[in-house]
GROMACS .gro file of C-alpha atoms in nm:
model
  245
    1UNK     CA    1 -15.643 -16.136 -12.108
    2UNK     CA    2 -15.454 -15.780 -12.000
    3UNK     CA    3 -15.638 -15.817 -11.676
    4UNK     CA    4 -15.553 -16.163 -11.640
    5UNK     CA    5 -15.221 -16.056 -11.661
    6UNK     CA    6 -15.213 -15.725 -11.445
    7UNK     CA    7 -15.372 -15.918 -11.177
    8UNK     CA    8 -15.084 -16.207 -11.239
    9UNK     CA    9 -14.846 -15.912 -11.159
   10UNK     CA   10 -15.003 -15.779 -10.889
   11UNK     CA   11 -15.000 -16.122 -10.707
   12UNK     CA   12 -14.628 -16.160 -10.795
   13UNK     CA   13 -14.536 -15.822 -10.670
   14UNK     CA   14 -14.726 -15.863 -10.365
   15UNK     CA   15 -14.586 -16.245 -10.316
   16UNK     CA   16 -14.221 -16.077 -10.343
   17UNK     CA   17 -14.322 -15.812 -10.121
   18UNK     CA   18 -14.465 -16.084  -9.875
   19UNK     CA   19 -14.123 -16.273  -9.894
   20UNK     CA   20 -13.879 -15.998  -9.867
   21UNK     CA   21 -14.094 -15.953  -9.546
   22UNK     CA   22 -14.074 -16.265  -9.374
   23UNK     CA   23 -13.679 -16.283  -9.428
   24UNK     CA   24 -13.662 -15.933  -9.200
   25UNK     CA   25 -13.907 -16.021  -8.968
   26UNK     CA   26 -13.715 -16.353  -8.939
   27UNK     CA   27 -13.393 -16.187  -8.929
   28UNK     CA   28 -13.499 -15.883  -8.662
   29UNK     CA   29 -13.622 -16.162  -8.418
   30UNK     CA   30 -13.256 -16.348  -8.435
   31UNK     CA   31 -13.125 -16.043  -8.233
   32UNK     CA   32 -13.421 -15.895  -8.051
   33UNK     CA   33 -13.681 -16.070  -7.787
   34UNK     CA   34 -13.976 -16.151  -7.899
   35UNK     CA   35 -14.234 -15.932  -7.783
   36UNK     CA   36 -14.568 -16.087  -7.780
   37UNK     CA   37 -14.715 -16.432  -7.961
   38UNK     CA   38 -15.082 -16.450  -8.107
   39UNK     CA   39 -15.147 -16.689  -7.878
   40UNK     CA   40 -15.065 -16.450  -7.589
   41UNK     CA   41 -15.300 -16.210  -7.766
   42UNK     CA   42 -15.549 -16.457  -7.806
   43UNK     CA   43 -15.611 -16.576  -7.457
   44UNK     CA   44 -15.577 -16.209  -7.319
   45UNK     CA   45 -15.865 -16.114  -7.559
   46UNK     CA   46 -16.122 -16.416  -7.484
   47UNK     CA   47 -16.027 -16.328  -7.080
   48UNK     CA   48 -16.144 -16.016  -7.148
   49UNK     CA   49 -16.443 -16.103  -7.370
   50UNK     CA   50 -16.559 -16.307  -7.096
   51UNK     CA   51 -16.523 -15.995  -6.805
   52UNK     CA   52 -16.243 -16.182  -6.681
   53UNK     CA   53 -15.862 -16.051  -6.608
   54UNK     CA   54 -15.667 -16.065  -6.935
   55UNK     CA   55 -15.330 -16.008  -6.788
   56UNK     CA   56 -15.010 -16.219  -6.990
   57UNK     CA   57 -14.713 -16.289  -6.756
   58UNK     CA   58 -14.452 -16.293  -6.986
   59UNK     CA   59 -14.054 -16.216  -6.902
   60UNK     CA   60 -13.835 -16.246  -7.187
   61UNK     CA   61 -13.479 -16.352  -7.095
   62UNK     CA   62 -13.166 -16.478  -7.237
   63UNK     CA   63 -13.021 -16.791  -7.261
   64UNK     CA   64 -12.747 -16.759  -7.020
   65UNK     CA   65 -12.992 -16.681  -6.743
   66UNK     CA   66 -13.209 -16.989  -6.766
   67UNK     CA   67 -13.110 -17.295  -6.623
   68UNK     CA   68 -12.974 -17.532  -6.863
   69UNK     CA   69 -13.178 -17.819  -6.711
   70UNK     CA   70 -13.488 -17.614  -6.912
   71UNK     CA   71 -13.315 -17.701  -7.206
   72UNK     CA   72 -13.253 -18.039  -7.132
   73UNK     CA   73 -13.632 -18.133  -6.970
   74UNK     CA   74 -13.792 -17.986  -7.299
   75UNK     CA   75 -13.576 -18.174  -7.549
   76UNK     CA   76 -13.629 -18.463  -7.362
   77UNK     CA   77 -13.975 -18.410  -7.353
   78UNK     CA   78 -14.116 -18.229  -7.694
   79UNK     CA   79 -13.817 -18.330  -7.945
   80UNK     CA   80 -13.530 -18.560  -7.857
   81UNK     CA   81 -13.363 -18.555  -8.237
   82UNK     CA   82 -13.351 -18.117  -8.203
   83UNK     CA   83 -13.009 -18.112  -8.222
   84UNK     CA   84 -12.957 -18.340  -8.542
   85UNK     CA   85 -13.249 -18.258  -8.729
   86UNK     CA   86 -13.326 -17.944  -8.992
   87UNK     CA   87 -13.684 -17.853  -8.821
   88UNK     CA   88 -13.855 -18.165  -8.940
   89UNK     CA   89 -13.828 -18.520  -8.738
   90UNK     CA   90 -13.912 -18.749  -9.046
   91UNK     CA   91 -13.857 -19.070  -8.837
   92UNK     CA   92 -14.095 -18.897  -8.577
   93UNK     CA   93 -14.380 -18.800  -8.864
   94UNK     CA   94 -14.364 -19.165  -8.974
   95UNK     CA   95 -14.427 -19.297  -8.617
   96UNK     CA   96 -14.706 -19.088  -8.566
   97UNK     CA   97 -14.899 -19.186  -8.892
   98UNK     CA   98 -14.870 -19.500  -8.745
   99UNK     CA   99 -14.972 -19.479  -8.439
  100UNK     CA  100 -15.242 -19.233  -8.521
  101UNK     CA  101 -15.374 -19.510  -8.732
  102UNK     CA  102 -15.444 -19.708  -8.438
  103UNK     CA  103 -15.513 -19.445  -8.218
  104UNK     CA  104 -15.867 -19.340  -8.485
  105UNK     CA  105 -15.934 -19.699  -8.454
  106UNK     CA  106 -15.979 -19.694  -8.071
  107UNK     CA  107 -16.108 -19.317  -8.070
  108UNK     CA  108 -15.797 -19.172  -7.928
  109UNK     CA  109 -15.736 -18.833  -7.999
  110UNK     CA  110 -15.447 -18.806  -8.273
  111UNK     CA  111 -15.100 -18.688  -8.178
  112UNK     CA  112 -14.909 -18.437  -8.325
  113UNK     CA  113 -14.509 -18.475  -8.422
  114UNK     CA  114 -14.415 -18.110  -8.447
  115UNK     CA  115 -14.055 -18.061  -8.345
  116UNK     CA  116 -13.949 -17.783  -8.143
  117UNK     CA  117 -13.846 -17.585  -8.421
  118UNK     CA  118 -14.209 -17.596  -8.568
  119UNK     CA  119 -14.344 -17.504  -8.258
  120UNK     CA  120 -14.156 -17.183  -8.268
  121UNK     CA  121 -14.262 -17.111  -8.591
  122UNK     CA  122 -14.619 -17.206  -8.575
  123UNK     CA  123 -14.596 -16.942  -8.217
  124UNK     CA  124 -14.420 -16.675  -8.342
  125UNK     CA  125 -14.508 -16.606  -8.654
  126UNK     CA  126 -14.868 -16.770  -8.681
  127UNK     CA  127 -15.191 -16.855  -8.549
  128UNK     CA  128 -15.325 -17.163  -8.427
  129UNK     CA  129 -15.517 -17.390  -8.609
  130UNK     CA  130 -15.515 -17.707  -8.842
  131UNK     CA  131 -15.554 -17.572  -9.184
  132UNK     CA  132 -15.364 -17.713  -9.509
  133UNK     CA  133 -15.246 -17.297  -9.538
  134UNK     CA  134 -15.131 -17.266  -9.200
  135UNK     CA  135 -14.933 -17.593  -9.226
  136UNK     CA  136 -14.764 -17.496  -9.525
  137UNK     CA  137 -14.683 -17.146  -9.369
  138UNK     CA  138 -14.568 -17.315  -9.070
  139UNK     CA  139 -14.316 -17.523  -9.299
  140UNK     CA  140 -14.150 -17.211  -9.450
  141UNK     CA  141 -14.081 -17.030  -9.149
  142UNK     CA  142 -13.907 -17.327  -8.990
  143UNK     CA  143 -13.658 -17.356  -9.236
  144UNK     CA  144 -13.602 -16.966  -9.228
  145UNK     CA  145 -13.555 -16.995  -8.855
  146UNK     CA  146 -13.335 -17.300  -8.929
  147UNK     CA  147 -13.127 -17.125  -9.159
  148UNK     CA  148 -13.105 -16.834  -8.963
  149UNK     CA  149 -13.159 -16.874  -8.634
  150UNK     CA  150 -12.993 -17.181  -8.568
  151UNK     CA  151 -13.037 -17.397  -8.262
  152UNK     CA  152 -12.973 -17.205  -7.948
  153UNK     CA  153 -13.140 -16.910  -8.056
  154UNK     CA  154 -13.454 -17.144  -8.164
  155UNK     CA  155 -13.446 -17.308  -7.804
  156UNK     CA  156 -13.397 -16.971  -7.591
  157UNK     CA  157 -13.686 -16.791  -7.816
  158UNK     CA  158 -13.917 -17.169  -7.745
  159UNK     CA  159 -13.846 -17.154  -7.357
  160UNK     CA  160 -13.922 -16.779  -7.351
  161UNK     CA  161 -14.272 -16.827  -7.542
  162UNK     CA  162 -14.396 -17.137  -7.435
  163UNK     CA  163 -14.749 -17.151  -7.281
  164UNK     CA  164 -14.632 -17.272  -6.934
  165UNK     CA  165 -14.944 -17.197  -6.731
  166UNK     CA  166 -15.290 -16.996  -6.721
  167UNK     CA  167 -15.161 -16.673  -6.891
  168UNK     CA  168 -14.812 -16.747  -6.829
  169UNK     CA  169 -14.563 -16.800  -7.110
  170UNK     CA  170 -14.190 -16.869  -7.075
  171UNK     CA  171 -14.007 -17.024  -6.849
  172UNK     CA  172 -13.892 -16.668  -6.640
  173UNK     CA  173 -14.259 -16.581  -6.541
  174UNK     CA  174 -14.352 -16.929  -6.478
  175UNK     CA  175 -14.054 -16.973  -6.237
  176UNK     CA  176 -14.153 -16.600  -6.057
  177UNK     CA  177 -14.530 -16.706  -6.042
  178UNK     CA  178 -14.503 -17.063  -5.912
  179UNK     CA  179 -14.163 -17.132  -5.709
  180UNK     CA  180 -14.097 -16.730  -5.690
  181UNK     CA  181 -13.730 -16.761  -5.804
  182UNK     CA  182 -13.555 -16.677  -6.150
  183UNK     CA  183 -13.523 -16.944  -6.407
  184UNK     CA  184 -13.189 -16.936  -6.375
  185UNK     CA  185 -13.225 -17.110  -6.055
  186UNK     CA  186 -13.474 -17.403  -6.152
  187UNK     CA  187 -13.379 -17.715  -6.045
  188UNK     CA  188 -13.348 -18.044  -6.256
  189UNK     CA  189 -13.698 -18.147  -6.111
  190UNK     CA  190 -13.858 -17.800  -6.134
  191UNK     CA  191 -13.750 -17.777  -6.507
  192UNK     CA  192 -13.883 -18.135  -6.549
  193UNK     CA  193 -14.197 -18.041  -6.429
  194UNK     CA  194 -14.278 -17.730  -6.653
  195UNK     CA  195 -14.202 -17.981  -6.925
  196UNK     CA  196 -14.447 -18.240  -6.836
  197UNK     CA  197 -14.749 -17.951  -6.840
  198UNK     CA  198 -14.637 -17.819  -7.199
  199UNK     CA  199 -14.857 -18.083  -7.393
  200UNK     CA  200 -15.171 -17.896  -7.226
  201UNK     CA  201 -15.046 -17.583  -6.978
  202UNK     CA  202 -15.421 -17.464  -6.941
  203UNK     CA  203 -15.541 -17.845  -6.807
  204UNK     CA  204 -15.198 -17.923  -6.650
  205UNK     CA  205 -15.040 -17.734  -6.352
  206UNK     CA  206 -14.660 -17.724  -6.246
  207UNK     CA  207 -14.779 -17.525  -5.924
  208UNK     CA  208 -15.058 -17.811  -5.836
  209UNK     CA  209 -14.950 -18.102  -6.039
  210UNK     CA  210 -15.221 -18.414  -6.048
  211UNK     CA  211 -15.062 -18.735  -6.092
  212UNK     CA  212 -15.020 -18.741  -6.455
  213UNK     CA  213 -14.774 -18.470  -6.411
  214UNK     CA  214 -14.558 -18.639  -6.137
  215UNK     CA  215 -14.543 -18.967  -6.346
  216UNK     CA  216 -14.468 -18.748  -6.627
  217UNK     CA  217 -14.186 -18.567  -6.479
  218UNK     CA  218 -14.032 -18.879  -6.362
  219UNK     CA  219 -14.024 -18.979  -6.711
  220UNK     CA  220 -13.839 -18.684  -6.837
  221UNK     CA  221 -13.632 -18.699  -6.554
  222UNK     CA  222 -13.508 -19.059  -6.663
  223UNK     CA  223 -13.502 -18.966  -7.036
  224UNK     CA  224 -13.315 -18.652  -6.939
  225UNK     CA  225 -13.066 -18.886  -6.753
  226UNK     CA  226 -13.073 -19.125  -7.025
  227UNK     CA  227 -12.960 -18.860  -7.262
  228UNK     CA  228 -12.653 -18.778  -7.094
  229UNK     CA  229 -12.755 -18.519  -6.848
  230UNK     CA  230 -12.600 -18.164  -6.937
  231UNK     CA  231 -12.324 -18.310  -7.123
  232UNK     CA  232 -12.565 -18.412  -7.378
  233UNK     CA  233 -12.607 -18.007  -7.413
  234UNK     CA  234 -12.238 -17.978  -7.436
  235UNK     CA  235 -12.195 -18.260  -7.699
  236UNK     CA  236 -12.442 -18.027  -7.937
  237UNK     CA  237 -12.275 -17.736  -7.837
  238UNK     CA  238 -12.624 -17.614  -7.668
  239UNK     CA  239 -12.450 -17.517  -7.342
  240UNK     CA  240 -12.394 -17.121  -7.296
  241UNK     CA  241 -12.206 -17.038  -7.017
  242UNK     CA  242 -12.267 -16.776  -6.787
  243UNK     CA  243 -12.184 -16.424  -6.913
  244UNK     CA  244 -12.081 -16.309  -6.513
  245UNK     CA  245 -11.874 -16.591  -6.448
   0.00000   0.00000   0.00000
């Protein structure tokens, strides 16, 4: 029974310790960039497990130096309700279930719902994978990055760590590698573009897009118009203007 208990306490202590943990980590990354992801660590290591070149392009920058037609292309594209919900798109989850009813049926592979808020989390602070643990894991640091984070810091930290290409994550080093400009400069089609690779960045290519990617950056471009265009941004209080102007 006394070891029953000690170990008790030990798991308590180190569950407290855990938490207290997560809050800083949480809180350090609201103010400083982000400096690598596992899954930047992951594909460097199998690159170089297979003799190949594990170089990461990866540029971090801020969100007043990114076009804000990045912003707009990836909520249009990944999570339309980002700016209303708390991390979780219940309306979304329910669709899916649905859908991914019918899509077992036919032998479909099953879509995910994640919002943009869980995909920071899960990329951030995780690793990938489908597990019952990781999912739960994935739950708790959204709503710490929710709570505080908030939005615009949650969609800068998403377009700077988002797999955008063969070892090239965020939207800076994407821009550099395939249009050799800054993000700031993207255009409304170029940032539509990136967005329409992000379901699968290693299949998909913004530098040689196959046709899937041109019809799907004509839809973004439509839903990005249907939104509102960059007032929708402005409406949500997204928008952040240029410190040099």
């Amino acid at each position: 029974m006394l070891i029953v208990r000690y170990l008790l306490s030990v798991l308590l202590r180190l569950g407290a310790v855990l938490v207290v943990f997560s809050w800083l980590w949480v809180i350090v990354l609201k103010f400083l960039p982000v400096p690598f992801t596992f899954t930047m660590l992951e594909r460097s290591l199998k690159a170089l497990s297979e003799g190949k070149d594990g170089t990461i392009y990866y540029e971090w920058r801020a969100l007043h130096e990114i076009s804000p037609y990045a912003q707009l292309a990836v909520i249009s594209s990944e999570d339309q309700n980002f700016p209303k919900h708390l991390g979780f798109d219940w309306q979304a989850i329910q669709t899916v279930i649905e859908e991914n009813k019918w899509r077992k049926k036919q032998g479909l592979p099953i879509r995910g719902a994640s919002t943009i808020s869980q995909q920071v989390a899960k990329n951030v602070f995780l690793w990938q994978g489908r597990s019952y643990f990781r999912k739960g894991l994935e739950a708790y640091f959204t709503i710490l990055i929710e709570l505080i984070w908030g939005k615009k810091r949650i969609i800068e930290v998403y377009l700077n760590i988002a797999e955008m290409g063969k070892h090239t994550f965020g939207i800076q080093a994407a821009s550099r590698r395939f249009w050799a400009k800054n993000a700031k400069q993207l255009t409304q089609a170029e940032c539509a573009i990136l967005a329409a690779v992000l379901p699968n960045p290693v299949v998909y290519s913004a530098k040689n897009p196959n046709q899937y990617v041109w019809i799907r950056q004509q839809q973004i471009l439509y839903q990005m118009q249907l939104l509102g265009g960059l007032n929708y941004l402005q409406k949500f209080n997204l928008c952040i203007k240029d410190k040099h102007n």
